[in-house]
PDB file of C-alpha atoms and ligand atoms in Angstrom:
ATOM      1  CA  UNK N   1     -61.309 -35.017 166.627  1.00 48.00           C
ATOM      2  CA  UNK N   2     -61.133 -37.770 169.347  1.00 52.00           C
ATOM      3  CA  UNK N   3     -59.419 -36.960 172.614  1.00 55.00           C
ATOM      4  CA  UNK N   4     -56.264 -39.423 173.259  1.00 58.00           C
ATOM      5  CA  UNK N   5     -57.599 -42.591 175.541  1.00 79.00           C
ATOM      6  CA  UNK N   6     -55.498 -41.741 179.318  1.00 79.00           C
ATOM      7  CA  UNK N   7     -53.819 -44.624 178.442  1.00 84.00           C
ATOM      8  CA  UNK N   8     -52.169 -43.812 175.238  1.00 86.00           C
ATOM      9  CA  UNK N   9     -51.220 -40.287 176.879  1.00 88.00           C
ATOM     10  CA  UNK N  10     -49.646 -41.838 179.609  1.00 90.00           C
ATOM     11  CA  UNK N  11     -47.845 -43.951 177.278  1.00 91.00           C
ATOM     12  CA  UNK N  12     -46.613 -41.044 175.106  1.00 92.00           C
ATOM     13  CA  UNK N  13     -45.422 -39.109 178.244  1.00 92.00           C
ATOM     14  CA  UNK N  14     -43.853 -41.961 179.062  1.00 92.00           C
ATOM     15  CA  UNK N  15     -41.888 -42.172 176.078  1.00 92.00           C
ATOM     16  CA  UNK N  16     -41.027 -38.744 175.840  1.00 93.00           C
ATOM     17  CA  UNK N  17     -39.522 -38.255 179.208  1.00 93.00           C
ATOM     18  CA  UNK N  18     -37.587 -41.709 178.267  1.00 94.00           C
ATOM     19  CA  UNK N  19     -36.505 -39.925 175.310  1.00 94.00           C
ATOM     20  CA  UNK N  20     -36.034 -36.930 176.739  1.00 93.00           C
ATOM     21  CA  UNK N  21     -33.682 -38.722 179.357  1.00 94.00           C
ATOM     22  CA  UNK N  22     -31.870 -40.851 177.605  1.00 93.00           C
ATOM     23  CA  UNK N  23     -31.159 -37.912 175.592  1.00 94.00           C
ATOM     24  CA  UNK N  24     -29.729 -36.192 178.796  1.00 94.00           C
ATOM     25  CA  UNK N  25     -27.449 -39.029 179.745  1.00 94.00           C
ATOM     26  CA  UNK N  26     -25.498 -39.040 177.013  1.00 93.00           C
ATOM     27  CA  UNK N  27     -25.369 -35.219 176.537  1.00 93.00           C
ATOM     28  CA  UNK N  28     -23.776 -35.057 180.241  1.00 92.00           C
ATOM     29  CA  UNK N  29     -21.826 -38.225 179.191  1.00 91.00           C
ATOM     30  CA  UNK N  30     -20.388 -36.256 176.019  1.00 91.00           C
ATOM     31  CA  UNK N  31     -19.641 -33.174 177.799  1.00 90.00           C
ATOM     32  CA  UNK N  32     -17.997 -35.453 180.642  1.00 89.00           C
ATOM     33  CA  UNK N  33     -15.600 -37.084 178.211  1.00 88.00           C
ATOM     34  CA  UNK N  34     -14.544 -33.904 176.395  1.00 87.00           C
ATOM     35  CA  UNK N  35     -14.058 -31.920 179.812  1.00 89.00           C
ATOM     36  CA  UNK N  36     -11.455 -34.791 181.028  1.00 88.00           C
ATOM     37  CA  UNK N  37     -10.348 -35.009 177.456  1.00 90.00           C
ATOM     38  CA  UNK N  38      -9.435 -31.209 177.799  1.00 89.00           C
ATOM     39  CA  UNK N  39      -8.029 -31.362 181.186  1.00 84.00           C
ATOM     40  CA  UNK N  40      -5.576 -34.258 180.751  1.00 84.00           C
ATOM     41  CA  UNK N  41      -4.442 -32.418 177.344  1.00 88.00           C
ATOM     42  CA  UNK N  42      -3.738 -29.260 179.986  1.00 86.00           C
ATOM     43  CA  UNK N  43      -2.315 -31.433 182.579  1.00 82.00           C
ATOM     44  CA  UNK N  44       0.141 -32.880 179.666  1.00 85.00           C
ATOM     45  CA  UNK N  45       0.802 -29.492 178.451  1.00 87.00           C
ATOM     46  CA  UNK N  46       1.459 -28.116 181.525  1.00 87.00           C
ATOM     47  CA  UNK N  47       4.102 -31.222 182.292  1.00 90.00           C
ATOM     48  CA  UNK N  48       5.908 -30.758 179.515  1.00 91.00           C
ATOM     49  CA  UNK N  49       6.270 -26.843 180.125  1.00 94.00           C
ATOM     50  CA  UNK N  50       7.360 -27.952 183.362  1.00 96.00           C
ATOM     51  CA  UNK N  51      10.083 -30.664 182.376  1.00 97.00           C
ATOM     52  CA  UNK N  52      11.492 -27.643 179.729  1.00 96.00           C
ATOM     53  CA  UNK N  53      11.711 -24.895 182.509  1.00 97.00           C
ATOM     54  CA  UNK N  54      13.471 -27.653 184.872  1.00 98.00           C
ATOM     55  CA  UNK N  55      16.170 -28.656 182.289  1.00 97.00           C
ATOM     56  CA  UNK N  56      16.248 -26.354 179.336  1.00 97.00           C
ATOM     57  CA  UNK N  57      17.231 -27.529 175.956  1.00 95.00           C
ATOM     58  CA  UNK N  58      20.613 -26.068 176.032  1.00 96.00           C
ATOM     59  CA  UNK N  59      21.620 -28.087 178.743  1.00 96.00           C
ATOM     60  CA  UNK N  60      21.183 -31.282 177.443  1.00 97.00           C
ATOM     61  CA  UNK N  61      21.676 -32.942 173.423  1.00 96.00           C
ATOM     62  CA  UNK N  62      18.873 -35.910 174.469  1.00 95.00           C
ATOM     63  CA  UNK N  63      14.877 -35.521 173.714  1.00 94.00           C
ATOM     64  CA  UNK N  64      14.496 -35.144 177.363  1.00 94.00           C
ATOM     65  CA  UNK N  65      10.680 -36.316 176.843  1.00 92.00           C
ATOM     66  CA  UNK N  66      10.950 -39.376 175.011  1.00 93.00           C
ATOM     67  CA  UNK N  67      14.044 -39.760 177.757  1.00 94.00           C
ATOM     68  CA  UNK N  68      11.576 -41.559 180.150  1.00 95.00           C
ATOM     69  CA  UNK N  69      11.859 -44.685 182.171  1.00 95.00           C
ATOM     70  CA  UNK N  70       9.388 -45.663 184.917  1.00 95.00           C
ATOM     71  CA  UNK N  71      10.028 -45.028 188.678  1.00 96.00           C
ATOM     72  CA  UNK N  72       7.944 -47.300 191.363  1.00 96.00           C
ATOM     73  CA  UNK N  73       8.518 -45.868 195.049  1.00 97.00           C
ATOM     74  CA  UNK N  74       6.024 -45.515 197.989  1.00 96.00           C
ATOM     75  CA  UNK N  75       8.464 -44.277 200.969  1.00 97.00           C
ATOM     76  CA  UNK N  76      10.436 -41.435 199.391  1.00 98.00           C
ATOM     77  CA  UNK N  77       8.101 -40.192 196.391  1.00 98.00           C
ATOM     78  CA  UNK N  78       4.913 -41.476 198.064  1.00 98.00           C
ATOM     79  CA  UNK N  79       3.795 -42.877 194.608  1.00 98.00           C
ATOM     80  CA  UNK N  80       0.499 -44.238 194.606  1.00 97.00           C
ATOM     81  CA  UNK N  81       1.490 -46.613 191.128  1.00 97.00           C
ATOM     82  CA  UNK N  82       4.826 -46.477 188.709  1.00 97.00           C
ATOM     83  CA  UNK N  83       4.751 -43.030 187.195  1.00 97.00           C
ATOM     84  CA  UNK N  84       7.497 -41.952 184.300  1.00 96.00           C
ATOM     85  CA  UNK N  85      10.665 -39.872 185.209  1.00 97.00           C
ATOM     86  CA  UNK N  86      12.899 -38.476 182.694  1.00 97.00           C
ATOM     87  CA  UNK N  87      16.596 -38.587 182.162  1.00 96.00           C
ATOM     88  CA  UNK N  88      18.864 -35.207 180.630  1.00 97.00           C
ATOM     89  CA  UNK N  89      21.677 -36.813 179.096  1.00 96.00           C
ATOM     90  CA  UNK N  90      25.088 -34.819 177.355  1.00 96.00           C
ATOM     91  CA  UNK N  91      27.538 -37.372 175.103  1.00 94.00           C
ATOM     92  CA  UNK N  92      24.874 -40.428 176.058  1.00 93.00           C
ATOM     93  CA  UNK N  93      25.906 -39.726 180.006  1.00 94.00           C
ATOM     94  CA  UNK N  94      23.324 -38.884 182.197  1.00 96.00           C
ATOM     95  CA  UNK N  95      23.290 -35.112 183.668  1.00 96.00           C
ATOM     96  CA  UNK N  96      19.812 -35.153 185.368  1.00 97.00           C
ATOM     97  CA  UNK N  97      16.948 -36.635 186.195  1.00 97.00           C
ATOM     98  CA  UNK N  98      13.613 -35.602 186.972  1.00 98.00           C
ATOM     99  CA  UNK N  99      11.098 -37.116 189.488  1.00 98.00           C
ATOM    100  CA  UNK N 100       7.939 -37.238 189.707  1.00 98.00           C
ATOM    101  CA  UNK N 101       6.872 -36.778 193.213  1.00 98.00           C
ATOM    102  CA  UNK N 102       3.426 -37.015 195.389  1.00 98.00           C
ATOM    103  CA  UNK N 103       3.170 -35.486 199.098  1.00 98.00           C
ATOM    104  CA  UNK N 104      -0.623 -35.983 200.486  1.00 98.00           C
ATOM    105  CA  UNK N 105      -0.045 -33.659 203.143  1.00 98.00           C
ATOM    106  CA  UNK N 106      -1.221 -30.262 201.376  1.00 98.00           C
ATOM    107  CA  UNK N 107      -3.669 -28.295 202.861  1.00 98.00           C
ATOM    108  CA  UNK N 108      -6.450 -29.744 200.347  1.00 98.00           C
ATOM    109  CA  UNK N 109      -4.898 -33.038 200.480  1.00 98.00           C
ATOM    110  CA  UNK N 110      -2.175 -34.303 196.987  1.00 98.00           C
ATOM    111  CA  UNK N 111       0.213 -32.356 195.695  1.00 98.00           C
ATOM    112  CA  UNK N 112       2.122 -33.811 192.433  1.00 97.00           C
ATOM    113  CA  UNK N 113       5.510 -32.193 191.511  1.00 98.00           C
ATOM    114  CA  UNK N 114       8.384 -32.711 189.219  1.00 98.00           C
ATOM    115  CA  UNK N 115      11.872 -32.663 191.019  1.00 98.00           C
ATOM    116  CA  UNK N 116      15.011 -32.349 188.961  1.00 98.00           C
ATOM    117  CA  UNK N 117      18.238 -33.687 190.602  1.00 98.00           C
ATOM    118  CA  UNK N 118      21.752 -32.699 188.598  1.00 98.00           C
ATOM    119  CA  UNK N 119      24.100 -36.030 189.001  1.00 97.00           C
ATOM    120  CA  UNK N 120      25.868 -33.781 191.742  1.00 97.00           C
ATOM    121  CA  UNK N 121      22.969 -33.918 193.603  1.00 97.00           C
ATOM    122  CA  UNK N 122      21.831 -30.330 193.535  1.00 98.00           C
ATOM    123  CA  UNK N 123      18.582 -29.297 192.467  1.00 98.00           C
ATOM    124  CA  UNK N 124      18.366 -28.463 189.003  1.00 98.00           C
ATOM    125  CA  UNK N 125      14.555 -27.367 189.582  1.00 98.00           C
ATOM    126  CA  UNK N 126      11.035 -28.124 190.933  1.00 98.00           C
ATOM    127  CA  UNK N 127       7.616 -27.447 189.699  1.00 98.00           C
ATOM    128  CA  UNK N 128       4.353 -28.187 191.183  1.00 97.00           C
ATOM    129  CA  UNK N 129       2.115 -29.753 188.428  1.00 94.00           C
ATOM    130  CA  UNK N 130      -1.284 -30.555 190.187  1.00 94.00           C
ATOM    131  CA  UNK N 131      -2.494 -29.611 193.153  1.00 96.00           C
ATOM    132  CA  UNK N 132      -6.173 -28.744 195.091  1.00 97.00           C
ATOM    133  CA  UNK N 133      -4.303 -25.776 197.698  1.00 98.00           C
ATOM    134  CA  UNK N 134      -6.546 -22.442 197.991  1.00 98.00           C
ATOM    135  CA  UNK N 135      -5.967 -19.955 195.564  1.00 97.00           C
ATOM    136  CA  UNK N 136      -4.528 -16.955 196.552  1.00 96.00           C
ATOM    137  CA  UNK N 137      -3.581 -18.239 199.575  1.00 97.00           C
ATOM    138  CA  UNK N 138      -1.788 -21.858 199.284  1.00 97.00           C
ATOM    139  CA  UNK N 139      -1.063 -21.643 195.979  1.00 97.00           C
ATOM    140  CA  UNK N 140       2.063 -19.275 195.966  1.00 97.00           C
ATOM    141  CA  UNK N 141       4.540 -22.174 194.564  1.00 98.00           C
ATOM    142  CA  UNK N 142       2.936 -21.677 191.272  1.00 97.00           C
ATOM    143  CA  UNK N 143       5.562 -19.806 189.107  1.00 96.00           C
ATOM    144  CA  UNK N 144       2.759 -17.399 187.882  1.00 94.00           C
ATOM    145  CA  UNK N 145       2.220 -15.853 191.468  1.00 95.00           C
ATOM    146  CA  UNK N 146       5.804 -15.731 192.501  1.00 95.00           C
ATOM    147  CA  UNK N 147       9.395 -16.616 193.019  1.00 97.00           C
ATOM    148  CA  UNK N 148       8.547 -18.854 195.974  1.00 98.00           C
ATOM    149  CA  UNK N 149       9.803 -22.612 193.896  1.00 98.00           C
ATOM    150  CA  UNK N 150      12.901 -20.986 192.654  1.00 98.00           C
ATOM    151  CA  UNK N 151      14.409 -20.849 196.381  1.00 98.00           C
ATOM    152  CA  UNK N 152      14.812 -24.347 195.729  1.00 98.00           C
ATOM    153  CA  UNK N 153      17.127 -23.947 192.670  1.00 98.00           C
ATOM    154  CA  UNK N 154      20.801 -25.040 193.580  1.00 98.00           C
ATOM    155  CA  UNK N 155      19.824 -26.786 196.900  1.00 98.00           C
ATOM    156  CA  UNK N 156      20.850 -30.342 198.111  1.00 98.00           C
ATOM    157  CA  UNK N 157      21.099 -32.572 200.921  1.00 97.00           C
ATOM    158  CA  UNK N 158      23.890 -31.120 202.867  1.00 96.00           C
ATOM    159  CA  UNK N 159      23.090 -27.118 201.425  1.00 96.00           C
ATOM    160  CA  UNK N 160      21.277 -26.324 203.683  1.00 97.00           C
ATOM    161  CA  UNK N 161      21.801 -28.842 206.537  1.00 96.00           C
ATOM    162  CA  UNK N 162      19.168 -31.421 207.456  1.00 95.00           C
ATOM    163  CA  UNK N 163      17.414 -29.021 209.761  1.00 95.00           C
ATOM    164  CA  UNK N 164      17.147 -26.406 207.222  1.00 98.00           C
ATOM    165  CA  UNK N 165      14.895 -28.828 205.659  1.00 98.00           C
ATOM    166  CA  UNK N 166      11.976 -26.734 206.941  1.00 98.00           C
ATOM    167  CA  UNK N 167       9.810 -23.461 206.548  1.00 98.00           C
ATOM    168  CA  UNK N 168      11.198 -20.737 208.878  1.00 97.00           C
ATOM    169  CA  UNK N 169       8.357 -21.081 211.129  1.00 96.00           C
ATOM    170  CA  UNK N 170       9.862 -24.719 212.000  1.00 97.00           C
ATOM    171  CA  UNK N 171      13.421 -23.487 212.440  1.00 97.00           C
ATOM    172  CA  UNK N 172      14.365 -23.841 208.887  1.00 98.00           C
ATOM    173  CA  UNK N 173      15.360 -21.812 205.755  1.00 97.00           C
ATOM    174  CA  UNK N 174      12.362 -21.378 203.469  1.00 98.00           C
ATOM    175  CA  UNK N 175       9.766 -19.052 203.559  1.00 97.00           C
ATOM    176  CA  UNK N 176       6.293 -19.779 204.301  1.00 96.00           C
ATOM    177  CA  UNK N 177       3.362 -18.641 202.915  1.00 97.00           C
ATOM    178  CA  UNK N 178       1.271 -15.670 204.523  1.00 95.00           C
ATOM    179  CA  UNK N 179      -1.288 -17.083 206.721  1.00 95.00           C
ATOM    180  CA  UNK N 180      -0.316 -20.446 204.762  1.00 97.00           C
ATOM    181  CA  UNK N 181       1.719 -22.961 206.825  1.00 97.00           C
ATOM    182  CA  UNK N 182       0.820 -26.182 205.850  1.00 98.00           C
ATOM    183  CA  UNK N 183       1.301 -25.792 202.327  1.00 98.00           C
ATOM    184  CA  UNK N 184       4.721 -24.970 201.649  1.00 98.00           C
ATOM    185  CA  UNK N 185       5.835 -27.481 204.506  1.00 98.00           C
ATOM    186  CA  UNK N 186       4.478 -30.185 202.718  1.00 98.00           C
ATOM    187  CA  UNK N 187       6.088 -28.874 199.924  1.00 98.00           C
ATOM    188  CA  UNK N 188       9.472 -28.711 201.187  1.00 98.00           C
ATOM    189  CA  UNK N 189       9.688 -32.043 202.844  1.00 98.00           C
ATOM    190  CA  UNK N 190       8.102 -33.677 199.618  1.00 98.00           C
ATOM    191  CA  UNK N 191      11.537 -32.114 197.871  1.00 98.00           C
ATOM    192  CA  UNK N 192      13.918 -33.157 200.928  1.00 98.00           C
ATOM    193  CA  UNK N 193      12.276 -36.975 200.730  1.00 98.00           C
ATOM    194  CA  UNK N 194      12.995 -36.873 196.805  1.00 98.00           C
ATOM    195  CA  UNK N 195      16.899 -35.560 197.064  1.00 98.00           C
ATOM    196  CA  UNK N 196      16.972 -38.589 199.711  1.00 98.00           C
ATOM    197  CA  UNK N 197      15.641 -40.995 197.553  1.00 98.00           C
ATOM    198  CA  UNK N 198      18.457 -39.536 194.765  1.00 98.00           C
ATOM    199  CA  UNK N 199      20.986 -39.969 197.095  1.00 97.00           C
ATOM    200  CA  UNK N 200      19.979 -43.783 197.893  1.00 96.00           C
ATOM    201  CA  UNK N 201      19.407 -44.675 194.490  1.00 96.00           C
ATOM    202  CA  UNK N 202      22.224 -42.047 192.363  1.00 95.00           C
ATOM    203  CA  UNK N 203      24.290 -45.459 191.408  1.00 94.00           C
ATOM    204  CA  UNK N 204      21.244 -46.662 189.606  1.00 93.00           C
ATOM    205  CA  UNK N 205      19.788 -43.673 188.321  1.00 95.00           C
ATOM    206  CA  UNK N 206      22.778 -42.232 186.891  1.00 93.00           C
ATOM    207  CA  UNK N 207      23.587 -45.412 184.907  1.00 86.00           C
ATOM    208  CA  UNK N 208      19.899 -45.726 183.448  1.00 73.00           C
ATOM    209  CA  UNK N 209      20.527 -47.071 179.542  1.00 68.00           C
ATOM    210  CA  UNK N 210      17.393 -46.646 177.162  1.00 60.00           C
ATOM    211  CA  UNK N 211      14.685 -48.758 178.405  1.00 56.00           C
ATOM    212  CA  UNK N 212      16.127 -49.731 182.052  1.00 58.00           C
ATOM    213  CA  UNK N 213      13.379 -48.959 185.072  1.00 50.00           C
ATOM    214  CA  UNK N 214      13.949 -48.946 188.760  1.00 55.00           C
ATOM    215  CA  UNK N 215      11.449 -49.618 191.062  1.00 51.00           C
ATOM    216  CA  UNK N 216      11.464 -49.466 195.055  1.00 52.00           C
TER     217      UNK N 216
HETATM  218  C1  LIG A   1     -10.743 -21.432 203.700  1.00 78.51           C
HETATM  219  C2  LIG A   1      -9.334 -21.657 204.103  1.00 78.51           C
HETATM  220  C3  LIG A   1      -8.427 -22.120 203.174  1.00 78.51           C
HETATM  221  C4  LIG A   1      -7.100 -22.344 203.538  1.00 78.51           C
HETATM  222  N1  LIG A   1      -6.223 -22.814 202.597  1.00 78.51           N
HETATM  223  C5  LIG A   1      -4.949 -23.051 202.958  1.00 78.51           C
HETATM  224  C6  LIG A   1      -4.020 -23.566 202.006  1.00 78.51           C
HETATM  225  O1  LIG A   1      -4.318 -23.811 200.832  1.00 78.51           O
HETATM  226  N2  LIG A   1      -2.776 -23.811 202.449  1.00 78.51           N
HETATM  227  C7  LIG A   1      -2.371 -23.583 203.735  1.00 78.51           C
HETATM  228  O2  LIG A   1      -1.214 -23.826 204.057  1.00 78.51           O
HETATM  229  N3  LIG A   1      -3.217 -23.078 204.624  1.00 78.51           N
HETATM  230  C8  LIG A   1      -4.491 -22.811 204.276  1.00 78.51           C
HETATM  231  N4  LIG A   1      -5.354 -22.305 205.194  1.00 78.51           N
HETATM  232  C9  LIG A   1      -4.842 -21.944 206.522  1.00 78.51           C
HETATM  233  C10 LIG A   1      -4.704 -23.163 207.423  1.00 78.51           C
HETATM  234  O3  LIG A   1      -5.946 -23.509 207.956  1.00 78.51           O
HETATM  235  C11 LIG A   1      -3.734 -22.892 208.570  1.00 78.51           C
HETATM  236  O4  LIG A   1      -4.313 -21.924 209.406  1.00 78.51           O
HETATM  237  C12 LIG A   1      -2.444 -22.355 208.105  1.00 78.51           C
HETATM  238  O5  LIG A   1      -1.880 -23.118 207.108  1.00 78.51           O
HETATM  239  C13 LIG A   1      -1.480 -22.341 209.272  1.00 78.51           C
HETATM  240  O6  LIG A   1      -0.555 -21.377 208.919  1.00 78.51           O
HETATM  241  P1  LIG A   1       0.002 -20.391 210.006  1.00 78.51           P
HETATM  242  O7  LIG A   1       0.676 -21.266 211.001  1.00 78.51           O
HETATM  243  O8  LIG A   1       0.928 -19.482 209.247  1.00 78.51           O
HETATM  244  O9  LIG A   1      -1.198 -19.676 210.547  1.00 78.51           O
HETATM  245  C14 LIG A   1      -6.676 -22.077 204.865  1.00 78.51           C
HETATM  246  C15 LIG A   1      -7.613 -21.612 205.794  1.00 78.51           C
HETATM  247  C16 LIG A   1      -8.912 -21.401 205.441  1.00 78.51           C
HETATM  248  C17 LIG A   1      -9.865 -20.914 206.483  1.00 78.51           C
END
């Protein structure tokens, strides 16, 4: 047997560790794809468990999430592009809406969450639907690790007063976390900026027909 010329090994190296990487790349591409794949199928998953805890089905007769119409608004919701909303409806009148809304002043930075507004102007619900906080510690507004976003059930503008707007710490009504400040306030003035935004825009929002939008 002849030994290979250096050459022709070099050349064979060469093509195996060109193999051998291209190979890689598109493993770590594939497994890339399929891990956002899976996470925006959870993130969807999650929003819709979200929209059906905020308005159940037996307070509307509408498919509250084909309901949708798109929502453009930088001051109140702090939207970063047009997102959907969604519309509860009873007799083709609409009961409810629900916002999505975007505070970047959590603790790790955005926090999105899904505010539902009754056309009285009360809260019908909120859920926080993505967020970076620290588990254990920031993340107590998730319904799994308490009762924390329910305090917000029933609340509006005027109930409590503008200065109740706040966590106690701050003179106002809502609890903050333990050792966790600067989550929940952003929280709670994300939800105060959305009821405002309701109560600028209720004329509008209330007398959405299929297909209508309203932007800032
Ligand atoms: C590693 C680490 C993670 C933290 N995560 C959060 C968080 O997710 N949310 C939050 O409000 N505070 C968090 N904090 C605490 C804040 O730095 C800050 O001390 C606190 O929010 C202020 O609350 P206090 O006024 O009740 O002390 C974290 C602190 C550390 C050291």
């Amino acid at each position: 047997m002849t030994a290979a010329t250096p050459g022709r090994s070099i050349l064979r190296n060469s093509l195996i560790l060109g193999l051998f990487a291209i190979f890689t790349v598109g493993l770590i591409a594939f497994i890339q794809q399929a891990t956002s794949e899976r996470i925006a199928a959870e993130q969807q998953r999650m929003q819709m468990r979200a929209l059906n805890e905020i308005l159940p089905d037996d307070q509307h007769d509408n498919d509250l999430l084909q309901d949708t119409f798109s929502i453009d608004d930088r001051r109140y919701l702090q939207l970063p592009a047009p997102a959907t909303a969604w519309r509860a409806r009873r007799s083709g009148e609409v009961i409810a809406v629900i916002l999505p809304v975007v505070t970047q002043d959590g603790y790790s930075g955005r926090i999105d969450l899904l505010v539902g507004i009754r056309a009285n102007g009360e809260l019908a619900g909120v859920r926080v639907v993505n967020h970076r906080e620290t588990p254990g510690l920031g993340d107590k507004f998730e319904v799994a690790k308490g009762n924390w976003i329910f305090s917000f059930d029933g609340k509006s503008l005027s109930m409590p007063a503008p200065e109740g707007w706040a966590v106690r710490k701050d003179g106002g009504e809502f609890d903050q976390f333990t050792g966790a400040t600067i989550t929940p306030r952003a929280v709670v003035q994300a939800i105060y900026q959305a009821l405002r935004y309701f109560e600028e825009q209720r004329g509008e929002l209330l007398q959405l027909s299929e297909q209508e939008s309203t932007h800032d």
